[in-house]
Amino acid sequence: MKSLRFNAYHKPIFKLSLLSIMLIQAQYAVANEPNTQTAVMPTIKIEAMSELDPIKSYIDYDQASVTRNGLKKKDIPQTIDTIDVQKYKIYGANDLSVMLQGTPGVSTSYDMRGDGINLRGFNADTGDIYRDGIRESGQVRRSTANIERIEILKGPSSVLYGRSSGGGVINMVSKFANFDSKSSVGIYTGSYDNYGTTVDLNQVVTDNLALRLTGEYGESDSFRSGIENKIEMLSPSFTYKNDEGLTWTMQYTYDKLHRVPDRGPSFSALPLGTSIKTGFAQEGDYVNDVLQIARSDLNYEFAPNWNFHWAVSYREAEQNFDHFYLGGLCTTENTVIANAGSCKGHVGEISQIYYWQQTNNKTTSNTFDIRGEFDTGALKHNVLVGADWTYEQREPLLANQNKNGSAIYGYVNPLTGDRTSSRGTGDLSIRTHNYNQNEAYGLFVQDLISFNDYFKIMLGGRYDYFQSETTNRLKTSDALDYHRSIDGESFSPNVGFIWQPIASQSFYASYSKSFAPFGGRVGVNVVSANTDVDAFDAKPQYNEQYEVGVKSDWLDNRLNTQLSVYDIRKNNIRYQPDSVNRPEEWVVGGQHQSKGIEFSFIGRALDNLFVRGGYGYMDTEVTKDNKPQNVGKELNNTPRHTGNLFVRYLPTDKIYGEVGATYVGDAKIYPNGNLDRDPTNFDGFTRLDAAIGYSADPWNVTIAVNNLTNKEYWRSESMPGTPRNFLVRLNYQF
C-alpha cells in the first residue's frame, strides 16, 4: 500500500512563499483536532484508484518509473514531479505544453510540429520526451487519453537514458491492462464545437490475464478562424502474470491527429487592431500526424528482491504537412521578408513562408536491466545494471517550390482576414530528401549504498557509443556530399548524497552530467549530407548540474513538499552563424547557464480542502560565446518566474469544486531562437481556471471553465491564449 502524497502551484515569489508557510502552519494547527471530515484520505494504493476519484489528482506516487530503479522518490537525489493527466483532461487539455504550464522549472511555447517544452532552460523536444521509458523520437503530436500520468526527472539524466539536452526527462506512463483499474466510457462537449468520446475498458479475464482497450475520438474548431482538429486513438493491451514472479504486458497504440494548422506570425509582426481570433491558415493547409507504437514489457522477479526487466518497442511516426506559416508584415513595398514572397502590391499584409513535407520516423528500442538488493558487510546496496540499444531511421522530403522552380507565395491581411496564395495542384520540386540512420548502444550501472538508516550515497555511470549516417538521395552515389557517417562515444557519471535524519525528511546533494552528440542533432534533425562536419567531430555537447534539496513528509504523509536549488552549465554548444544563408556551416563555442530554485507541494490543507502547487525561479544567461556581444544575454523563452496553485474543496465525498491559477513570467523571445538577433519582450500572464464535479458511482460529471476572467494574453510568440471557454464531461464507470 502506498501512502498519499500531495502537490500545488502558485505565482509570484513572495505570495507563494507566504501562502506555503500559512498552509504548513494550518496543517499543524489542525493536526490534533477531531477528524470530522467528509472526504477522508486513507492510506491507499494509488494504482487501484479510479481516475475519476475526486482526490486522485491530489495524491502523489511514492515511486516514479522514470527512475528505472524502483526506489522511492525520497531516495533519488534529484527533483521528480508527477502530474496526473486526468486533472487536466477535465479542462480539455491534450498537449503536453498546456499541461506543464506553470510547473516549476518548465517553460512552454506553442510548436505546431512538436511539444514546445524547455526543462530548466533547455529544450526537451530534441530527445528528452519518453513514453514508458522509450524515447518519443520524431516530432509528432499525440492524444493523451491513454496516458495515466506525466513524470519529470529534472536535471541531466544521461546515466539512465543516454543522450539528452540536459534539462531533464519527461516520461509519459501509459494506461495498460492491470488487475485493479475500473472501466469507463465517456462523452465531452464544449466551446468551439469541441466534442468527442472516450473509452477505457479494463477486464480481468482470469487471475493471470487482464485485457484493456483505451480509445478516443474527438473533433474541435478553434477560437481562431479556420482552424480545426480531429483526433483518433485506439490502444489495446494485455497483461499476463503468474505465481512465479513473471509479469508480461503487450500494448499497441494507433494515434492519428489531423489539423488545419495554426501557425501564425510573431505577435511582434502584427499591426495594432489585429484580433487574436484571426487565423492565418490558407485554404488547403493541413498537418497529419500518425503514430503507431508496439511494445512488449516483461518483468520477472527471479529471486527475492531481484528483478529482471526487458522492454522492446517499435515506433513509427509520420508527420506530413502542406501549409503556409509565420512570415512577416509588409510595412512597405520594399520590405524584405526572409523565405517569403515580395511585398510589392501587398503592403499591410503578412507575407507567409510555404513548405510541404513528408517525414517518416522509425525507431526500434531494446532495453533491459536487472535491479536488486544485497549487502557487503554493514553496507546495503540497491543496484541497477542495464543496457540499451536504439536504432532510428528518419526520411524527410521537403519542398517549397513548383516543379518549374517558381516560388509559392501566400498573403493574409491581419485586419480583414482576406487571404490569397499561389499554391496550385501540380507537382512540387523536392529540395530535400535525406535518409538518416542513427544507432546507439549504452551500458549503465547505478548503486544506492546505505551506510545506515540515515546516510546513503548514490553512484552511477554510463558508457554510450553512437553513430549517425546521412544519405542525400537527391545526389548521385559518386557525389562528395552523397553520404556522411560520424560516430563517437561518451561517459556520463552521477553521484548523490542523501541524509535522512528522520523518516520524514530527506536532504540531498548531487552532481550529474549529460551529453548531446553532434550538437543534439542526432535523431531529430541530424547533420545533412552536405554539412561541414568538422564542428560535429569535436567533443560532444554536454551539461553538468549541481543540485541540493530536501524532500519532506508532514503530518503523517498528508502533506509532501520538495525544495531544490540547482546550477546547470551547458558546454561545447553547436550553433549556426547564419542558418539562412549558410545552413551547412556550424561552429563550436560558448557556454549557457541556468540556475534556480524550485518548490512544490501536494496534499490536504484542511479536512476537506486539497491543494497542489509550486513555484520556480530560474535565472539563465550566456556565460561564454565566440561573439562577446552575446555574453550576458538571457536564454530564449526562459521566464524567471513560473508557478501554479490549484485548490479543490470537497463538501461531501461526491461533490467538489476547484479553482486554479497558472502563472508564467516575462521572458525574452529571439527570432528562430537565434541569440544573435534582437529579442522581443514576452509579457507573462496569470490565468484562472475553475471546475465543479459530481461523482456518484457509477456516474461522474464535471463542468470546467478555462480562463475564467477572459484574459487576453499570448502563451507563445505566435499563439495567443484561448479566451474563456467551457468543457462538460460525462463518464459512466463500471
XYZ file of C-alpha atoms in Angstrom:
734
model
C 0.000 0.000 0.000
C 1.298 3.415 -0.869
C 0.781 6.437 1.269
C -0.771 9.567 -0.025
C 1.289 12.428 -1.210
C 0.381 15.883 -2.339
C 1.403 18.940 -4.649
C 0.151 22.619 -5.674
C 1.074 25.630 -7.878
C 1.164 29.450 -7.440
C 2.662 32.521 -8.994
C 4.799 35.381 -7.610
C 7.663 34.598 -5.178
C 6.614 36.411 -2.037
C 2.969 35.492 -2.264
C 3.739 31.846 -2.882
C 6.244 31.660 -0.030
C 3.800 33.313 2.350
C 0.974 31.037 1.267
C 3.147 27.945 1.678
C 4.104 28.917 5.241
C 0.479 29.588 6.083
C -0.568 26.206 4.705
C 2.065 24.353 6.704
C 1.091 26.259 9.859
C -2.535 25.410 9.195
C -1.613 21.760 8.990
C -0.041 21.873 12.436
C -2.944 23.835 13.827
C -5.487 21.189 12.844
C -3.295 18.112 13.242
C -4.707 17.137 16.620
C -8.265 18.276 16.151
C -11.044 15.667 15.974
C -11.430 14.364 12.457
C -14.858 15.370 11.234
C -14.080 15.394 7.522
C -16.409 14.048 4.927
C -13.736 13.150 2.396
C -11.098 11.105 4.211
C -7.634 10.410 2.786
C -6.790 6.880 3.911
C -3.646 5.022 3.072
C -4.349 3.992 -0.492
C -2.872 2.031 -3.331
C -2.883 4.756 -5.931
C -2.720 2.400 -8.893
C -6.032 0.905 -7.766
C -7.835 4.237 -7.594
C -10.261 5.216 -10.282
C -9.019 8.127 -12.364
C -12.443 9.668 -11.721
C -11.911 9.695 -7.971
C -12.193 13.335 -6.814
C -8.945 13.185 -4.811
C -6.734 11.163 -7.170
C -5.116 14.135 -8.870
C -4.114 15.459 -5.450
C -2.234 12.320 -4.490
C 1.361 11.698 -5.456
C 3.184 8.427 -6.005
C 5.882 7.093 -3.704
C 7.781 5.890 -6.761
C 8.302 7.036 -10.330
C 9.001 4.680 -13.192
C 11.207 7.351 -14.815
C 13.925 6.484 -12.261
C 14.079 2.874 -13.594
C 15.307 1.570 -10.232
C 12.079 1.004 -8.283
C 13.307 3.164 -5.412
C 11.193 5.633 -3.511
C 11.393 9.219 -4.701
C 12.924 10.224 -1.371
C 15.943 8.050 -2.197
C 16.573 9.823 -5.519
C 18.915 12.845 -5.237
C 17.117 14.777 -7.973
C 13.815 16.627 -8.234
C 10.919 14.499 -9.501
C 7.480 15.885 -10.390
C 4.472 13.668 -11.080
C 1.413 15.132 -12.787
C -1.884 13.292 -13.049
C -3.243 13.713 -16.574
C -6.909 13.474 -15.576
C -6.535 16.707 -13.666
C -6.039 18.493 -16.979
C -8.362 16.376 -19.106
C -11.372 17.827 -17.296
C -10.349 21.184 -18.796
C -9.945 19.703 -22.260
C -6.134 19.965 -22.339
C -4.407 17.491 -24.645
C -0.982 18.961 -25.422
C 1.903 18.402 -23.031
C 2.884 22.062 -23.316
C -0.505 23.111 -21.896
C -0.463 20.545 -19.094
C 3.006 21.596 -17.991
C 2.358 25.363 -17.978
C 3.341 26.843 -14.655
C 5.254 23.774 -13.485
C 8.378 24.974 -11.635
C 11.432 24.991 -13.880
C 9.367 24.325 -17.020
C 8.761 26.819 -19.806
C 6.488 26.068 -22.730
C 5.598 27.513 -26.102
C 3.306 26.668 -28.955
C 5.011 24.457 -31.515
C 2.913 23.293 -34.443
C 5.224 20.343 -35.050
C 6.359 19.244 -31.592
C 5.668 19.797 -27.926
C 7.440 23.117 -27.305
C 8.866 22.310 -23.841
C 12.000 23.551 -22.062
C 13.226 21.997 -18.818
C 15.326 24.245 -16.628
C 16.162 26.374 -19.647
C 16.982 23.651 -22.197
C 14.818 22.252 -24.986
C 13.284 18.831 -24.288
C 11.770 18.246 -27.742
C 15.058 17.046 -29.242
C 15.104 13.728 -27.392
C 14.044 14.093 -23.745
C 10.393 13.045 -24.058
C 9.647 9.361 -23.366
C 6.671 7.046 -23.231
C 7.016 4.167 -20.778
C 10.775 4.670 -20.701
C 11.144 4.587 -24.517
C 12.248 7.756 -26.313
C 9.492 9.505 -28.309
C 11.743 10.322 -31.273
C 10.270 12.216 -34.215
C 8.301 15.429 -33.972
C 4.647 14.487 -33.717
C 1.550 15.412 -31.731
C -0.456 12.730 -29.966
C -3.554 12.028 -27.887
C -3.044 11.874 -24.138
C -6.284 9.986 -23.446
C -4.299 6.774 -22.870
C -1.719 8.448 -20.612
C -2.089 7.920 -16.854
C 0.476 10.381 -15.582
C 3.460 12.502 -16.576
C 6.744 12.150 -14.696
C 9.544 14.726 -14.872
C 13.053 13.828 -13.706
C 14.785 17.191 -13.621
C 18.412 17.772 -14.459
C 20.885 15.738 -16.571
C 19.854 12.081 -16.722
C 22.217 10.505 -19.236
C 23.185 7.736 -16.791
C 19.696 6.299 -17.260
C 18.752 7.455 -20.761
C 21.790 8.348 -22.824
C 21.795 11.473 -24.972
C 19.981 14.461 -23.522
C 19.704 18.231 -23.734
C 20.380 18.230 -20.017
C 17.347 19.950 -18.547
C 15.607 16.716 -17.590
C 13.481 13.847 -18.837
C 9.703 13.723 -19.355
C 8.158 10.251 -19.173
C 4.531 9.578 -20.077
C 3.144 6.480 -18.352
C 0.536 4.690 -20.451
C -2.707 3.151 -19.302
C -2.275 -0.575 -19.767
C -4.092 -3.737 -18.728
C -3.963 -4.437 -14.991
C -5.866 -6.229 -12.253
C -7.147 -3.171 -10.361
C -8.493 -0.461 -12.696
C -12.177 0.007 -13.373
C -13.712 0.556 -16.820
C -15.391 3.698 -18.070
C -16.939 5.300 -21.125
C -17.435 8.998 -21.531
C -18.509 11.873 -23.719
C -17.500 15.516 -23.699
C -18.605 18.731 -25.348
C -17.566 22.328 -25.065
C -16.811 25.653 -26.685
C -15.770 25.989 -30.328
C -17.661 22.842 -31.436
C -15.469 20.679 -29.264
C -16.967 17.211 -28.817
C -15.803 13.653 -28.513
C -15.990 10.326 -26.757
C -13.570 8.195 -24.765
C -13.495 4.536 -23.835
C -11.394 2.775 -21.221
C -12.272 -0.904 -20.817
C -10.201 -2.931 -18.349
C -11.269 -6.560 -17.973
C -9.818 -9.191 -15.656
C -10.263 -12.399 -17.656
C -8.619 -14.773 -15.182
C -6.414 -14.476 -12.128
C -3.491 -14.418 -14.563
C -4.776 -12.406 -17.551
C -6.162 -8.880 -17.926
C -7.185 -7.010 -21.090
C -7.596 -3.295 -21.662
C -8.755 -1.082 -24.506
C -8.437 2.712 -24.417
C -9.635 4.950 -27.205
C -10.681 8.461 -28.116
C -12.438 10.182 -30.982
C -12.814 13.947 -30.963
C -13.277 16.966 -33.195
C -12.970 20.642 -32.452
C -12.718 24.026 -34.062
C -10.819 26.913 -32.515
C -11.326 30.435 -31.326
C -9.062 31.257 -34.293
C -10.865 31.428 -37.627
C -10.428 28.479 -39.992
C -8.582 26.234 -37.509
C -9.760 22.699 -36.693
C -8.583 19.397 -35.245
C -9.669 15.777 -35.387
C -8.171 13.070 -33.205
C -8.456 9.277 -33.393
C -6.714 6.971 -30.936
C -7.017 3.276 -30.124
C -4.749 1.345 -27.776
C -5.340 -2.335 -26.844
C -3.131 -4.141 -24.312
C -2.946 -7.308 -22.269
C -1.070 -8.247 -19.123
C -0.195 -11.759 -18.062
C 1.151 -12.664 -14.656
C 1.799 -15.907 -12.843
C 2.674 -17.041 -9.366
C 6.358 -17.391 -10.266
C 7.013 -13.627 -10.331
C 6.507 -13.086 -14.081
C 4.510 -10.117 -15.427
C 4.275 -9.506 -19.182
C 2.488 -6.602 -20.878
C 1.921 -6.141 -24.617
C 0.481 -2.896 -25.966
C -0.265 -1.392 -29.357
C -1.217 2.249 -29.930
C -2.620 3.849 -33.065
C -2.834 7.608 -32.828
C -3.890 9.937 -35.648
C -4.251 13.701 -35.426
C -5.490 15.761 -38.388
C -5.140 19.516 -38.163
C -5.716 22.652 -40.100
C -2.611 24.222 -38.580
C -2.472 27.383 -36.571
C 1.000 28.779 -37.073
C 0.678 32.498 -37.492
C 3.388 35.152 -37.427
C 5.002 36.508 -34.297
C 2.791 38.881 -32.324
C 5.527 41.488 -32.795
C 4.835 41.448 -36.560
C 1.100 42.127 -36.246
C -0.279 45.674 -36.615
C -2.394 47.297 -33.940
C -6.015 46.239 -34.157
C -5.296 42.624 -35.114
C -7.743 40.342 -33.350
C -6.342 37.310 -31.525
C -9.201 35.392 -33.177
C -7.710 35.843 -36.651
C -6.338 32.583 -38.017
C -3.668 32.516 -40.723
C -4.231 29.161 -42.401
C -4.721 29.177 -46.161
C -7.306 27.043 -47.943
C -5.847 23.557 -48.328
C -3.460 23.783 -45.375
C -3.172 20.592 -43.329
C -0.957 18.642 -40.926
C -1.394 14.887 -40.469
C 0.310 13.109 -37.589
C 0.126 9.307 -37.461
C 1.768 7.489 -34.573
C 1.966 3.713 -34.158
C 3.675 2.017 -31.226
C 4.039 -1.658 -30.407
C 5.799 -2.555 -27.172
C 6.492 -5.574 -25.020
C 7.330 -5.122 -21.350
C 8.474 -8.103 -19.276
C 9.247 -8.134 -15.548
C 10.466 -11.227 -13.744
C 11.240 -11.449 -10.041
C 13.660 -14.351 -10.256
C 14.719 -14.155 -6.606
C 13.571 -12.244 -3.516
C 14.262 -8.530 -4.096
C 15.793 -9.239 -7.515
C 14.002 -8.248 -10.700
C 14.755 -8.601 -14.408
C 13.126 -6.127 -16.799
C 13.153 -6.317 -20.585
C 11.324 -3.847 -22.858
C 11.169 -3.897 -26.650
C 9.435 -1.194 -28.648
C 8.861 -0.385 -32.300
C 7.633 3.121 -33.012
C 6.653 4.660 -36.331
C 5.716 8.320 -36.565
C 4.661 10.168 -39.690
C 4.188 13.898 -39.927
C 3.047 15.136 -43.307
C 2.032 18.716 -43.956
C 1.290 21.241 -46.647
C 0.826 24.734 -45.299
C 1.776 28.390 -45.073
C 3.149 29.696 -41.783
C 4.891 32.527 -39.893
C 6.180 35.272 -42.222
C 6.240 38.998 -41.546
C 4.345 42.218 -42.141
C 4.839 44.109 -45.394
C 5.209 47.622 -43.993
C 6.362 48.983 -47.358
C 6.634 47.621 -50.877
C 10.383 47.325 -50.386
C 10.156 45.280 -47.195
C 12.117 42.038 -47.483
C 10.897 39.022 -45.514
C 13.211 36.006 -45.447
C 11.945 32.966 -47.380
C 8.682 34.719 -48.220
C 7.188 36.479 -51.226
C 7.704 40.034 -52.449
C 5.861 42.804 -50.653
C 5.112 44.719 -53.871
C 1.374 45.196 -54.004
C 0.912 43.655 -50.560
C 1.540 46.493 -48.127
C -0.280 45.848 -44.843
C -0.389 42.082 -45.422
C 1.510 39.195 -43.873
C 3.816 37.560 -46.419
C 3.946 33.905 -45.418
C 6.501 31.119 -45.737
C 5.432 27.927 -47.506
C 6.527 24.317 -47.061
C 5.393 20.822 -47.959
C 6.817 17.881 -46.052
C 6.538 14.114 -45.827
C 8.517 12.552 -42.988
C 8.680 9.036 -41.684
C 10.426 8.249 -38.395
C 11.027 4.639 -37.346
C 12.570 3.714 -34.009
C 13.383 0.298 -32.613
C 14.371 0.211 -28.949
C 15.591 -2.671 -26.854
C 16.414 -2.193 -23.195
C 16.925 -4.475 -20.258
C 18.006 -4.065 -16.683
C 18.462 -6.049 -13.503
C 17.865 -4.480 -10.126
C 18.221 -5.984 -6.703
C 19.463 -5.738 -3.145
C 22.493 -7.221 -1.428
C 24.808 -6.498 1.482
C 28.570 -6.143 1.699
C 29.367 -6.186 5.372
C 27.494 -3.335 7.013
C 26.637 -1.709 3.668
C 23.307 -2.271 1.912
C 23.212 -1.962 -1.869
C 20.260 -1.241 -4.189
C 21.864 -1.832 -7.552
C 20.638 -1.264 -11.115
C 22.565 -2.668 -14.099
C 21.320 -2.395 -17.660
C 21.915 -1.953 -21.349
C 20.117 -0.104 -24.157
C 20.149 -0.394 -27.927
C 18.308 2.016 -30.202
C 18.081 2.173 -33.975
C 16.427 5.218 -35.555
C 15.550 5.992 -39.155
C 14.303 9.318 -40.426
C 13.485 10.175 -44.027
C 12.218 13.738 -44.627
C 11.122 15.039 -48.024
C 10.757 18.826 -48.223
C 9.551 21.169 -50.964
C 8.633 24.839 -51.214
C 8.612 25.457 -54.984
C 6.655 24.360 -58.017
C 8.125 21.781 -60.366
C 9.317 24.545 -62.701
C 11.218 26.210 -59.852
C 8.798 29.091 -59.317
C 8.156 30.113 -55.718
C 4.834 29.639 -53.908
C 3.509 32.658 -52.042
C 0.774 33.291 -49.508
C -0.608 36.555 -48.115
C -3.059 37.342 -45.304
C -4.478 40.705 -44.312
C -4.397 40.533 -40.480
C -7.098 43.204 -40.089
C -9.670 41.944 -42.571
C -8.780 38.265 -42.745
C -8.588 38.348 -46.562
C -6.014 35.913 -47.958
C -4.552 34.756 -51.247
C -1.977 32.184 -52.299
C -0.271 30.966 -55.448
C -0.403 27.312 -54.427
C -1.626 25.151 -57.282
C -2.331 21.461 -57.676
C 0.697 20.463 -59.717
C 3.892 18.632 -58.759
C 6.419 20.231 -56.478
C 10.184 20.379 -56.757
C 11.707 18.279 -53.939
C 14.539 20.291 -52.386
C 15.468 17.936 -49.534
C 15.402 14.144 -49.428
C 17.732 12.795 -46.776
C 17.804 9.337 -45.269
C 19.175 9.361 -41.727
C 20.188 6.367 -39.632
C 21.260 6.553 -36.024
C 22.378 3.728 -33.798
C 23.248 3.918 -30.139
C 24.459 1.435 -27.516
C 24.549 2.108 -23.805
C 25.749 0.268 -20.699
C 24.929 1.659 -17.270
C 25.145 0.884 -13.585
C 23.732 2.685 -10.573
C 24.059 1.798 -6.903
C 22.350 3.272 -3.864
C 24.678 2.462 -0.972
C 23.130 2.702 2.505
C 25.645 3.067 5.314
C 22.818 3.093 7.847
C 19.221 4.310 8.108
C 20.362 7.911 7.859
C 23.114 8.248 5.295
C 23.176 6.991 1.694
C 25.260 7.576 -1.425
C 24.123 7.050 -4.998
C 26.799 6.340 -7.601
C 26.138 5.849 -11.295
C 27.869 5.769 -14.630
C 27.039 5.075 -18.246
C 29.048 4.411 -21.387
C 27.484 5.252 -24.769
C 28.560 4.625 -28.323
C 26.631 6.387 -31.086
C 26.780 6.534 -34.849
C 24.908 8.660 -37.356
C 24.719 8.243 -41.115
C 23.110 10.578 -43.631
C 22.476 9.912 -47.299
C 21.398 12.684 -49.656
C 19.075 10.897 -52.053
C 18.951 13.858 -54.397
C 22.626 13.273 -55.189
C 24.361 10.524 -57.145
C 26.487 7.974 -55.310
C 29.728 9.455 -56.672
C 28.984 12.952 -55.306
C 31.197 14.154 -52.439
C 28.207 15.062 -50.325
C 26.167 11.926 -51.088
C 26.891 10.139 -47.828
C 28.322 11.066 -44.443
C 28.964 8.917 -41.371
C 30.017 10.214 -37.962
C 30.366 8.433 -34.641
C 31.511 8.977 -31.095
C 31.358 7.834 -27.501
C 30.692 9.356 -24.120
C 30.800 8.580 -20.412
C 28.186 10.090 -18.102
C 28.557 9.958 -14.298
C 26.358 10.956 -11.407
C 26.843 10.994 -7.667
C 24.421 11.896 -4.912
C 24.493 12.140 -1.137
C 21.322 11.540 0.876
C 20.856 12.305 4.553
C 17.633 11.235 6.272
C 17.911 12.244 9.940
C 14.263 11.216 10.404
C 11.991 9.180 8.160
C 10.014 12.217 7.026
C 12.968 14.360 5.904
C 15.401 13.571 3.093
C 18.208 16.038 2.377
C 20.364 15.532 -0.707
C 23.163 16.929 -2.824
C 24.062 15.638 -6.270
C 26.225 16.042 -9.342
C 25.140 14.726 -12.739
C 26.259 15.007 -16.333
C 24.591 14.547 -19.711
C 25.779 14.562 -23.289
C 24.311 15.517 -26.661
C 26.314 14.170 -29.623
C 26.733 16.368 -32.670
C 25.114 19.340 -31.018
C 21.955 17.479 -30.100
C 21.033 16.912 -33.728
C 21.056 13.117 -33.716
C 17.664 11.522 -34.116
C 15.778 14.730 -34.702
C 17.370 16.902 -37.315
C 20.706 15.247 -37.917
C 23.531 16.561 -39.988
C 22.565 16.707 -43.611
C 24.818 15.115 -46.188
C 26.089 18.488 -47.400
C 27.035 19.760 -43.953
C 30.585 20.549 -42.971
C 31.010 18.081 -40.112
C 34.197 19.490 -38.595
C 32.203 21.033 -35.774
C 30.477 17.762 -35.118
C 33.724 15.862 -34.780
C 34.533 17.873 -31.683
C 33.821 16.808 -28.118
C 30.096 16.195 -27.534
C 27.958 18.967 -26.208
C 27.344 18.270 -22.527
C 25.584 19.579 -19.419
C 26.712 19.464 -15.803
C 24.386 20.044 -12.864
C 24.897 20.619 -9.157
C 21.733 20.320 -7.077
C 20.854 20.402 -3.381
C 17.415 19.912 -1.939
C 15.103 18.420 0.631
C 12.047 16.169 0.237
C 9.687 16.242 3.180
C 6.613 14.500 4.543
C 4.475 16.340 7.039
C 1.641 15.290 9.335
C 1.737 11.555 8.678
C 2.186 11.965 4.930
C -0.797 14.226 4.497
C 1.442 16.946 3.090
C 4.544 16.479 0.986
C 6.974 19.143 -0.198
C 10.046 19.441 -2.415
C 12.608 22.221 -2.304
C 15.671 22.295 -4.558
C 18.427 24.648 -5.709
C 20.303 23.869 -8.930
C 23.022 25.125 -11.264
C 23.295 23.692 -14.815
C 26.005 24.600 -17.326
C 25.855 23.626 -20.988
C 29.213 23.371 -22.773
C 30.531 22.898 -26.330
C 27.402 24.373 -27.822
C 26.946 23.975 -31.581
C 25.232 26.717 -33.483
C 24.824 28.082 -36.997
C 26.288 31.560 -37.504
C 23.943 32.110 -40.450
C 21.253 29.412 -40.642
C 19.508 31.121 -43.575
C 22.373 31.814 -45.975
C 24.901 29.193 -44.775
C 22.874 26.310 -43.278
C 25.763 23.886 -43.816
C 28.096 25.839 -41.539
C 28.351 25.032 -37.847
C 30.781 26.171 -35.176
C 31.528 25.115 -31.614
C 31.777 27.596 -28.817
C 30.096 29.012 -25.810
C 28.528 28.069 -22.527
C 24.979 28.581 -21.271
C 23.999 28.574 -17.618
C 20.707 28.028 -15.833
C 20.342 28.286 -12.082
C 17.292 28.444 -9.935
C 15.102 27.447 -7.031
C 12.036 25.192 -7.150
C 9.411 24.469 -4.528
C 6.354 22.252 -4.832
C 3.736 20.749 -2.542
C 0.730 18.473 -2.725
C -1.769 17.422 -0.058
C -4.642 18.197 2.216
C -4.630 21.718 3.630
C -7.762 21.266 5.718
C -10.123 18.397 6.387
C -11.840 18.687 3.038
C -9.555 21.112 1.214
C -6.865 19.757 -1.108
C -4.053 21.717 -2.708
C -1.231 21.174 -5.137
C 1.173 23.717 -6.476
C 4.659 25.018 -6.909
C 6.887 27.939 -7.709
C 10.091 28.143 -9.713
C 12.690 30.891 -10.058
C 15.099 30.469 -12.980
C 17.991 32.713 -13.969
C 19.568 31.938 -17.358
C 22.334 33.588 -19.320
C 25.012 33.151 -21.951
C 28.252 32.874 -19.943
C 30.682 32.258 -22.818
C 30.345 32.912 -26.545
C 32.523 33.437 -29.585
C 30.609 36.675 -30.034
C 31.261 38.899 -26.991
C 28.036 40.850 -27.552
C 26.021 37.725 -26.684
C 27.608 37.210 -23.260
C 25.146 38.060 -20.505
C 22.054 37.613 -22.650
C 19.065 35.791 -21.207
C 18.331 32.456 -22.915
C 15.390 32.087 -25.259
C 11.926 31.667 -23.707
C 13.090 31.170 -20.122
C 10.803 33.152 -17.797
C 12.323 33.857 -14.400
C 9.104 33.079 -12.555
C 6.697 30.183 -13.071
C 4.125 28.702 -10.785
C 0.626 27.483 -10.269
C -1.781 26.694 -7.496
C -4.897 24.523 -7.601
C -7.297 24.172 -4.707
C -10.049 21.539 -4.574
C -12.851 21.660 -1.986
C -14.975 18.607 -1.181
C -18.006 19.494 0.981
C -19.020 15.833 0.594
C -17.324 12.797 -0.885
C -19.441 13.214 -4.054
C -19.224 16.916 -4.834
C -16.173 19.070 -5.366
C -15.226 22.486 -6.636
C -11.819 23.566 -7.896
C -10.102 26.819 -8.727
C -6.596 27.190 -10.073
C -4.120 29.861 -11.083
C -1.320 29.381 -13.619
C 1.448 31.963 -13.735
C 4.167 32.410 -16.381
C 6.534 35.349 -16.015
C 8.086 37.686 -18.573
C 10.662 36.269 -20.991
C 12.848 37.116 -23.971
C 11.910 35.613 -27.340
C 14.594 35.530 -30.049
C 13.622 35.079 -33.736
C 14.046 31.354 -34.516
C 15.797 31.062 -31.141
C 18.857 32.832 -32.575
C 20.635 34.708 -29.781
C 22.425 36.875 -32.376
C 19.106 38.597 -33.107
C 17.385 41.259 -31.051
C 14.794 39.693 -28.741
C 11.138 40.505 -28.323
C 9.854 41.101 -24.820
C 7.270 38.478 -23.953
C 4.781 39.586 -21.315
C 3.853 36.971 -18.751
C 0.339 36.100 -17.703
C -1.788 34.726 -14.895
C -4.722 32.539 -15.933
C -7.560 31.443 -13.671
C -9.449 28.181 -14.248
C -12.315 26.622 -12.319
C -14.343 23.413 -12.271
C -17.123 21.682 -10.370
C -17.725 17.976 -10.304
C -20.220 15.394 -9.105
C -19.184 11.799 -8.578
C -21.722 9.179 -7.517
C -20.938 5.650 -8.568
C -21.325 4.819 -11.450
C -21.666 8.380 -12.827
C -19.243 11.285 -12.891
C -19.807 14.710 -14.408
C -17.563 17.784 -14.491
C -18.075 21.302 -15.764
C -14.849 23.234 -16.267
C -14.175 26.821 -17.302
C -10.787 27.807 -18.705
C -9.574 31.399 -18.472
C -12.304 32.359 -16.053
C -11.659 36.105 -16.345
C -11.405 36.004 -20.171
C -7.894 37.412 -20.006
C -6.260 38.264 -23.339
C -2.669 37.042 -23.424
C -0.103 35.243 -25.567
C 1.021 31.759 -24.493
C 3.888 31.877 -27.015
C 5.342 34.199 -29.607
C 2.911 33.053 -32.311
C -0.072 31.750 -30.341
C -2.493 33.739 -28.156
C -4.109 32.141 -25.165
C -7.602 30.758 -25.597
C -10.383 33.109 -24.428
C -12.849 31.940 -21.794
C -14.267 28.564 -22.740
C -16.003 25.631 -21.087
C -15.998 21.851 -21.251
C -18.537 19.365 -19.905
C -17.523 15.717 -19.383
C -19.858 12.845 -18.507
C -18.450 9.432 -17.599
C -20.014 6.110 -16.703
C -17.829 3.784 -14.670
C -18.238 0.044 -14.178
